Amino acid sequence: MGRRDWSGLPDELLTKIGQYVSGHFDMVRFRSVCRRWRYSLPLSHTNNWHLQLQITLLKEPKPDYRIRIPLPFYESYDPELEAESSPYHTVPSSIVKTTVCIINQSSLLKLEETQQEGKFRIINPISDIPIKEFPKVLNLLDYPIMEITRGYICKISHSNVLKAVILPEYDDKVCMVLVLCDHGRLLLWRNGDEHMKEISNKFRYDDIAVYKGHFIAIDRWGTVSFVDSSSLKVVQYTPPVLSGGKKKNLVVCSEQLYVADRYFDRARTSQNPYGKWDPSVVDFKIYKLDEDWGRWIEITSLNDQILFLGKALNFFVPIKELSGCNKGNCIYFKGDEFIGSKSHGVSVFDLADRRIGSILSFPGCSDMLCSPSWFTAN
């Protein structure tokens, strides 16, 4: 059979095909076929964007050096001082797209879109720290790429913002944004809102995600709730996990809901509830939701899969997709080591023997997250 001239497809068929192109790399490849294909799918179809928002955060406590004179000898009211003493302040922020992908069947990377069209920052998929070993110019279209998942990073010069998720998923027309802040607070922004609004609830949350087209959040007891964007309230969806762990992460895979529960060497306290100085992780347990019976089932083995618990994304990857990696049934997560170390701050937990340690103590495991050998730096 001779070669087909794909450039001769009818315009209406090209338009129909373009409706199913959602990923950035698929879009670039589609447009690279020929001039007609390029013009049939505008860049705005999956164009880079930065969503600008105003986020209201708790102020960091500041030492008070004022001399206090007991009443009734001194009493005054200063409205400006009262305004400054408000526990909240509003800061600008932006939310940018990220894509976790496997490049050349060997490197697991997160690509963060920039405001420059077609340009990306290559970052560690667990710590979100830029990987500096790559060359400044790297044409990703020269290598086979498998997209694993997509997510978002909240860019803000404030440590209190932990994570952001968006609805609808994988769409440029953003309607709602849910943000998880330090101390487990939830903030919601809806299209048309001037500022984010706090979800009114007495519970504090460990993680947020999108599940079956809805925002969900999990509290420290392991109860998953839907976030109602209309009433700004939460509605309980699952029973609590009640496993004894101290920090829960949500993982959504193939329409299934999982919870990774981590155990620490010391308890969380009210002064340090969500870990600016996290204690050391000593164990993990994994649970899967049985929706038919409304219960959590403990998963004792991941078989040939690896679970990655990142700063903003949690996901599974089969080891068959990563050449040279023969160590499955593990959890990769941000550990205790300094981010600038050779481990990039990543630790590994082996579910088989319950061993935990730096990624460097597991031979061959660090290759997928560091400078690969398949490119030549200029």
PDB file of N, CA, C and O in Angstrom, residues 232-281:
ATOM      1  N   LEU A 232     -21.407  26.822  49.513  1.00  0.00           N
ATOM      2  CA  LEU A 232     -20.102  26.970  50.160  1.00  0.00           C
ATOM      3  C   LEU A 232     -20.010  26.102  51.408  1.00  0.00           C
ATOM      4  O   LEU A 232     -19.440  26.495  52.433  1.00  0.00           O
ATOM      5  N   LYS A 233     -20.573  24.903  51.324  1.00  0.00           N
ATOM      6  CA  LYS A 233     -20.510  23.945  52.418  1.00  0.00           C
ATOM      7  C   LYS A 233     -20.001  22.613  51.895  1.00  0.00           C
ATOM      8  O   LYS A 233     -19.888  22.400  50.688  1.00  0.00           O
ATOM      9  N   VAL A 234     -19.682  21.709  52.808  1.00  0.00           N
ATOM     10  CA  VAL A 234     -19.219  20.376  52.435  1.00  0.00           C
ATOM     11  C   VAL A 234     -20.297  19.357  52.788  1.00  0.00           C
ATOM     12  O   VAL A 234     -21.036  19.520  53.765  1.00  0.00           O
ATOM     13  N   VAL A 235     -20.377  18.306  51.973  1.00  0.00           N
ATOM     14  CA  VAL A 235     -21.361  17.243  52.170  1.00  0.00           C
ATOM     15  C   VAL A 235     -20.604  15.922  52.274  1.00  0.00           C
ATOM     16  O   VAL A 235     -19.875  15.543  51.354  1.00  0.00           O
ATOM     17  N   GLN A 236     -20.753  15.213  53.394  1.00  0.00           N
ATOM     18  CA  GLN A 236     -20.011  13.974  53.604  1.00  0.00           C
ATOM     19  C   GLN A 236     -20.361  12.947  52.542  1.00  0.00           C
ATOM     20  O   GLN A 236     -21.518  12.712  52.221  1.00  0.00           O
ATOM     21  N   TYR A 237     -19.288  12.292  52.014  1.00  0.00           N
ATOM     22  CA  TYR A 237     -19.468  11.307  50.953  1.00  0.00           C
ATOM     23  C   TYR A 237     -19.061   9.906  51.400  1.00  0.00           C
ATOM     24  O   TYR A 237     -19.664   8.922  50.975  1.00  0.00           O
ATOM     25  N   THR A 238     -18.039   9.796  52.239  1.00  0.00           N
ATOM     26  CA  THR A 238     -17.559   8.487  52.668  1.00  0.00           C
ATOM     27  C   THR A 238     -17.476   8.431  54.193  1.00  0.00           C
ATOM     28  O   THR A 238     -17.415   9.471  54.864  1.00  0.00           O
ATOM     29  N   PRO A 239     -17.430   7.219  54.758  1.00  0.00           N
ATOM     30  CA  PRO A 239     -17.113   7.096  56.178  1.00  0.00           C
ATOM     31  C   PRO A 239     -15.652   7.425  56.406  1.00  0.00           C
ATOM     32  O   PRO A 239     -14.855   7.425  55.456  1.00  0.00           O
ATOM     33  N   PRO A 240     -15.239   7.700  57.629  1.00  0.00           N
ATOM     34  CA  PRO A 240     -13.825   7.972  57.889  1.00  0.00           C
ATOM     35  C   PRO A 240     -12.976   6.723  57.714  1.00  0.00           C
ATOM     36  O   PRO A 240     -13.463   5.600  57.845  1.00  0.00           O
ATOM     37  N   VAL A 241     -11.695   6.930  57.400  1.00  0.00           N
ATOM     38  CA  VAL A 241     -10.769   5.813  57.270  1.00  0.00           C
ATOM     39  C   VAL A 241     -10.440   5.222  58.642  1.00  0.00           C
ATOM     40  O   VAL A 241     -10.420   4.004  58.834  1.00  0.00           O
ATOM     41  N   LEU A 242     -10.171   6.096  59.622  1.00  0.00           N
ATOM     42  CA  LEU A 242      -9.899   5.679  60.998  1.00  0.00           C
ATOM     43  C   LEU A 242      -8.797   4.626  61.084  1.00  0.00           C
ATOM     44  O   LEU A 242      -8.934   3.578  61.711  1.00  0.00           O
ATOM     45  N   SER A 243      -7.692   4.904  60.419  1.00  0.00           N
ATOM     46  CA  SER A 243      -6.587   3.949  60.423  1.00  0.00           C
ATOM     47  C   SER A 243      -5.491   4.318  61.405  1.00  0.00           C
ATOM     48  O   SER A 243      -4.592   3.527  61.659  1.00  0.00           O
ATOM     49  N   GLY A 244      -5.537   5.520  61.934  1.00  0.00           N
ATOM     50  CA  GLY A 244      -4.515   5.936  62.879  1.00  0.00           C
ATOM     51  C   GLY A 244      -3.420   6.785  62.284  1.00  0.00           C
ATOM     52  O   GLY A 244      -2.585   7.318  63.022  1.00  0.00           O
ATOM     53  N   GLY A 245      -3.382   6.915  60.959  1.00  0.00           N
ATOM     54  CA  GLY A 245      -2.385   7.774  60.332  1.00  0.00           C
ATOM     55  C   GLY A 245      -2.685   9.242  60.585  1.00  0.00           C
ATOM     56  O   GLY A 245      -3.792   9.616  60.979  1.00  0.00           O
ATOM     57  N   LYS A 246      -1.688  10.083  60.320  1.00  0.00           N
ATOM     58  CA  LYS A 246      -1.807  11.489  60.691  1.00  0.00           C
ATOM     59  C   LYS A 246      -1.886  12.441  59.500  1.00  0.00           C
ATOM     60  O   LYS A 246      -2.062  13.636  59.688  1.00  0.00           O
ATOM     61  N   LYS A 247      -1.752  11.939  58.277  1.00  0.00           N
ATOM     62  CA  LYS A 247      -1.890  12.814  57.118  1.00  0.00           C
ATOM     63  C   LYS A 247      -2.379  12.002  55.938  1.00  0.00           C
ATOM     64  O   LYS A 247      -1.780  10.994  55.576  1.00  0.00           O
ATOM     65  N   LYS A 248      -3.492  12.473  55.329  1.00  0.00           N
ATOM     66  CA  LYS A 248      -4.124  11.744  54.235  1.00  0.00           C
ATOM     67  C   LYS A 248      -3.905  12.450  52.906  1.00  0.00           C
ATOM     68  O   LYS A 248      -3.951  13.682  52.829  1.00  0.00           O
ATOM     69  N   ASN A 249      -3.692  11.648  51.851  1.00  0.00           N
ATOM     70  CA  ASN A 249      -3.624  12.167  50.483  1.00  0.00           C
ATOM     71  C   ASN A 249      -4.631  11.434  49.617  1.00  0.00           C
ATOM     72  O   ASN A 249      -4.791  10.217  49.727  1.00  0.00           O
ATOM     73  N   LEU A 250      -5.318  12.185  48.750  1.00  0.00           N
ATOM     74  CA  LEU A 250      -6.279  11.621  47.815  1.00  0.00           C
ATOM     75  C   LEU A 250      -5.588  11.256  46.508  1.00  0.00           C
ATOM     76  O   LEU A 250      -4.751  12.016  46.015  1.00  0.00           O
ATOM     77  N   VAL A 251      -5.968  10.101  45.951  1.00  0.00           N
ATOM     78  CA  VAL A 251      -5.453   9.681  44.653  1.00  0.00           C
ATOM     79  C   VAL A 251      -6.638   9.203  43.823  1.00  0.00           C
ATOM     80  O   VAL A 251      -7.382   8.313  44.248  1.00  0.00           O
ATOM     81  N   VAL A 252      -6.823   9.795  42.642  1.00  0.00           N
ATOM     82  CA  VAL A 252      -7.888   9.398  41.729  1.00  0.00           C
ATOM     83  C   VAL A 252      -7.245   8.731  40.523  1.00  0.00           C
ATOM     84  O   VAL A 252      -6.395   9.323  39.855  1.00  0.00           O
ATOM     85  N   CYS A 253      -7.654   7.484  40.249  1.00  0.00           N
ATOM     86  CA  CYS A 253      -7.080   6.735  39.138  1.00  0.00           C
ATOM     87  C   CYS A 253      -8.156   5.870  38.510  1.00  0.00           C
ATOM     88  O   CYS A 253      -8.777   5.045  39.204  1.00  0.00           O
ATOM     89  N   SER A 254      -8.409   6.069  37.216  1.00  0.00           N
ATOM     90  CA  SER A 254      -9.394   5.268  36.471  1.00  0.00           C
ATOM     91  C   SER A 254     -10.748   5.258  37.176  1.00  0.00           C
ATOM     92  O   SER A 254     -11.363   4.198  37.363  1.00  0.00           O
ATOM     93  N   GLU A 255     -11.198   6.441  37.582  1.00  0.00           N
ATOM     94  CA  GLU A 255     -12.498   6.603  38.242  1.00  0.00           C
ATOM     95  C   GLU A 255     -12.572   5.888  39.590  1.00  0.00           C
ATOM     96  O   GLU A 255     -13.659   5.709  40.139  1.00  0.00           O
ATOM     97  N   GLN A 256     -11.422   5.493  40.132  1.00  0.00           N
ATOM     98  CA  GLN A 256     -11.366   4.888  41.454  1.00  0.00           C
ATOM     99  C   GLN A 256     -10.720   5.871  42.429  1.00  0.00           C
ATOM    100  O   GLN A 256      -9.811   6.622  42.051  1.00  0.00           O
ATOM    101  N   LEU A 257     -11.182   5.823  43.690  1.00  0.00           N
ATOM    102  CA  LEU A 257     -10.682   6.754  44.697  1.00  0.00           C
ATOM    103  C   LEU A 257      -9.846   6.000  45.725  1.00  0.00           C
ATOM    104  O   LEU A 257     -10.289   4.995  46.288  1.00  0.00           O
ATOM    105  N   TYR A 258      -8.629   6.508  45.954  1.00  0.00           N
ATOM    106  CA  TYR A 258      -7.710   5.914  46.917  1.00  0.00           C
ATOM    107  C   TYR A 258      -7.316   6.967  47.955  1.00  0.00           C
ATOM    108  O   TYR A 258      -7.365   8.179  47.694  1.00  0.00           O
ATOM    109  N   VAL A 259      -6.887   6.461  49.112  1.00  0.00           N
ATOM    110  CA  VAL A 259      -6.340   7.325  50.154  1.00  0.00           C
ATOM    111  C   VAL A 259      -5.015   6.742  50.606  1.00  0.00           C
ATOM    112  O   VAL A 259      -4.919   5.543  50.915  1.00  0.00           O
ATOM    113  N   ALA A 260      -3.971   7.573  50.619  1.00  0.00           N
ATOM    114  CA  ALA A 260      -2.668   7.193  51.168  1.00  0.00           C
ATOM    115  C   ALA A 260      -2.542   7.856  52.533  1.00  0.00           C
ATOM    116  O   ALA A 260      -2.585   9.084  52.646  1.00  0.00           O
ATOM    117  N   ASP A 261      -2.420   7.032  53.553  1.00  0.00           N
ATOM    118  CA  ASP A 261      -2.361   7.528  54.931  1.00  0.00           C
ATOM    119  C   ASP A 261      -0.950   7.322  55.466  1.00  0.00           C
ATOM    120  O   ASP A 261      -0.438   6.201  55.474  1.00  0.00           O
ATOM    121  N   ARG A 262      -0.309   8.419  55.866  1.00  0.00           N
ATOM    122  CA  ARG A 262       1.071   8.311  56.347  1.00  0.00           C
ATOM    123  C   ARG A 262       1.146   8.469  57.859  1.00  0.00           C
ATOM    124  O   ARG A 262       0.392   9.219  58.470  1.00  0.00           O
ATOM    125  N   TYR A 263       2.099   7.744  58.440  1.00  0.00           N
ATOM    126  CA  TYR A 263       2.317   7.736  59.881  1.00  0.00           C
ATOM    127  C   TYR A 263       3.635   8.436  60.186  1.00  0.00           C
ATOM    128  O   TYR A 263       4.625   8.251  59.465  1.00  0.00           O
ATOM    129  N   PHE A 264       3.646   9.219  61.274  1.00  0.00           N
ATOM    130  CA  PHE A 264       4.833   9.969  61.650  1.00  0.00           C
ATOM    131  C   PHE A 264       5.424   9.430  62.953  1.00  0.00           C
ATOM    132  O   PHE A 264       4.772   8.697  63.699  1.00  0.00           O
ATOM    133  N   ASP A 265       6.654   9.876  63.214  1.00  0.00           N
ATOM    134  CA  ASP A 265       7.313   9.446  64.443  1.00  0.00           C
ATOM    135  C   ASP A 265       6.883  10.255  65.655  1.00  0.00           C
ATOM    136  O   ASP A 265       7.283   9.967  66.778  1.00  0.00           O
ATOM    137  N   ARG A 266       6.089  11.276  65.432  1.00  0.00           N
ATOM    138  CA  ARG A 266       5.509  12.022  66.551  1.00  0.00           C
ATOM    139  C   ARG A 266       4.193  12.618  66.103  1.00  0.00           C
ATOM    140  O   ARG A 266       3.918  12.755  64.916  1.00  0.00           O
ATOM    141  N   ALA A 267       3.362  12.968  67.070  1.00  0.00           N
ATOM    142  CA  ALA A 267       2.006  13.417  66.768  1.00  0.00           C
ATOM    143  C   ALA A 267       2.002  14.841  66.241  1.00  0.00           C
ATOM    144  O   ALA A 267       2.898  15.643  66.522  1.00  0.00           O
ATOM    145  N   ARG A 268       0.953  15.150  65.473  1.00  0.00           N
ATOM    146  CA  ARG A 268       0.730  16.536  65.061  1.00  0.00           C
ATOM    147  C   ARG A 268       0.209  17.302  66.268  1.00  0.00           C
ATOM    148  O   ARG A 268      -0.481  16.761  67.129  1.00  0.00           O
ATOM    149  N   THR A 269       0.505  18.569  66.306  1.00  0.00           N
ATOM    150  CA  THR A 269       0.036  19.410  67.400  1.00  0.00           C
ATOM    151  C   THR A 269      -0.724  20.584  66.825  1.00  0.00           C
ATOM    152  O   THR A 269      -0.668  20.883  65.632  1.00  0.00           O
ATOM    153  N   SER A 270      -1.426  21.289  67.701  1.00  0.00           N
ATOM    154  CA  SER A 270      -2.171  22.468  67.251  1.00  0.00           C
ATOM    155  C   SER A 270      -1.229  23.574  66.804  1.00  0.00           C
ATOM    156  O   SER A 270      -1.566  24.412  65.982  1.00  0.00           O
ATOM    157  N   GLN A 271       0.011  23.573  67.355  1.00  0.00           N
ATOM    158  CA  GLN A 271       0.983  24.588  66.936  1.00  0.00           C
ATOM    159  C   GLN A 271       1.600  24.248  65.584  1.00  0.00           C
ATOM    160  O   GLN A 271       2.033  25.115  64.851  1.00  0.00           O
ATOM    161  N   ASN A 272       1.642  22.977  65.238  1.00  0.00           N
ATOM    162  CA  ASN A 272       2.234  22.563  63.971  1.00  0.00           C
ATOM    163  C   ASN A 272       1.350  21.492  63.330  1.00  0.00           C
ATOM    164  O   ASN A 272       1.732  20.347  63.182  1.00  0.00           O
ATOM    165  N   PRO A 273       0.111  21.878  62.920  1.00  0.00           N
ATOM    166  CA  PRO A 273      -0.844  20.867  62.464  1.00  0.00           C
ATOM    167  C   PRO A 273      -0.602  20.355  61.059  1.00  0.00           C
ATOM    168  O   PRO A 273      -0.944  19.236  60.734  1.00  0.00           O
ATOM    169  N   TYR A 274      -0.052  21.172  60.186  1.00  0.00           N
ATOM    170  CA  TYR A 274       0.075  20.759  58.794  1.00  0.00           C
ATOM    171  C   TYR A 274       1.491  20.899  58.272  1.00  0.00           C
ATOM    172  O   TYR A 274       1.720  21.065  57.095  1.00  0.00           O
ATOM    173  N   GLY A 275       2.435  20.890  59.202  1.00  0.00           N
ATOM    174  CA  GLY A 275       3.793  20.553  58.868  1.00  0.00           C
ATOM    175  C   GLY A 275       4.674  21.539  58.173  1.00  0.00           C
ATOM    176  O   GLY A 275       5.154  21.283  57.093  1.00  0.00           O
ATOM    177  N   LYS A 276       4.948  22.732  58.736  1.00  0.00           N
ATOM    178  CA  LYS A 276       6.060  23.511  58.208  1.00  0.00           C
ATOM    179  C   LYS A 276       7.368  22.839  58.614  1.00  0.00           C
ATOM    180  O   LYS A 276       8.375  22.992  57.956  1.00  0.00           O
ATOM    181  N   TRP A 277       7.357  22.136  59.746  1.00  0.00           N
ATOM    182  CA  TRP A 277       8.510  21.340  60.168  1.00  0.00           C
ATOM    183  C   TRP A 277       7.992  19.921  60.386  1.00  0.00           C
ATOM    184  O   TRP A 277       7.795  19.474  61.508  1.00  0.00           O
ATOM    185  N   ASP A 278       7.769  19.231  59.279  1.00  0.00           N
ATOM    186  CA  ASP A 278       7.131  17.923  59.341  1.00  0.00           C
ATOM    187  C   ASP A 278       7.977  16.932  60.122  1.00  0.00           C
ATOM    188  O   ASP A 278       9.200  16.890  59.958  1.00  0.00           O
ATOM    189  N   PRO A 279       7.350  16.111  60.970  1.00  0.00           N
ATOM    190  CA  PRO A 279       8.062  14.977  61.569  1.00  0.00           C
ATOM    191  C   PRO A 279       8.393  13.953  60.504  1.00  0.00           C
ATOM    192  O   PRO A 279       7.911  14.034  59.377  1.00  0.00           O
ATOM    193  N   SER A 280       9.194  12.978  60.860  1.00  0.00           N
ATOM    194  CA  SER A 280       9.627  11.970  59.894  1.00  0.00           C
ATOM    195  C   SER A 280       8.532  10.939  59.644  1.00  0.00           C
ATOM    196  O   SER A 280       7.835  10.510  60.564  1.00  0.00           O
ATOM    197  N   VAL A 281       8.389  10.517  58.378  1.00  0.00           N
ATOM    198  CA  VAL A 281       7.419   9.490  58.008  1.00  0.00           C
ATOM    199  C   VAL A 281       8.004   8.123  58.339  1.00  0.00           C
ATOM    200  O   VAL A 281       9.152   7.823  58.009  1.00  0.00           O
TER     201      VAL A 281
END
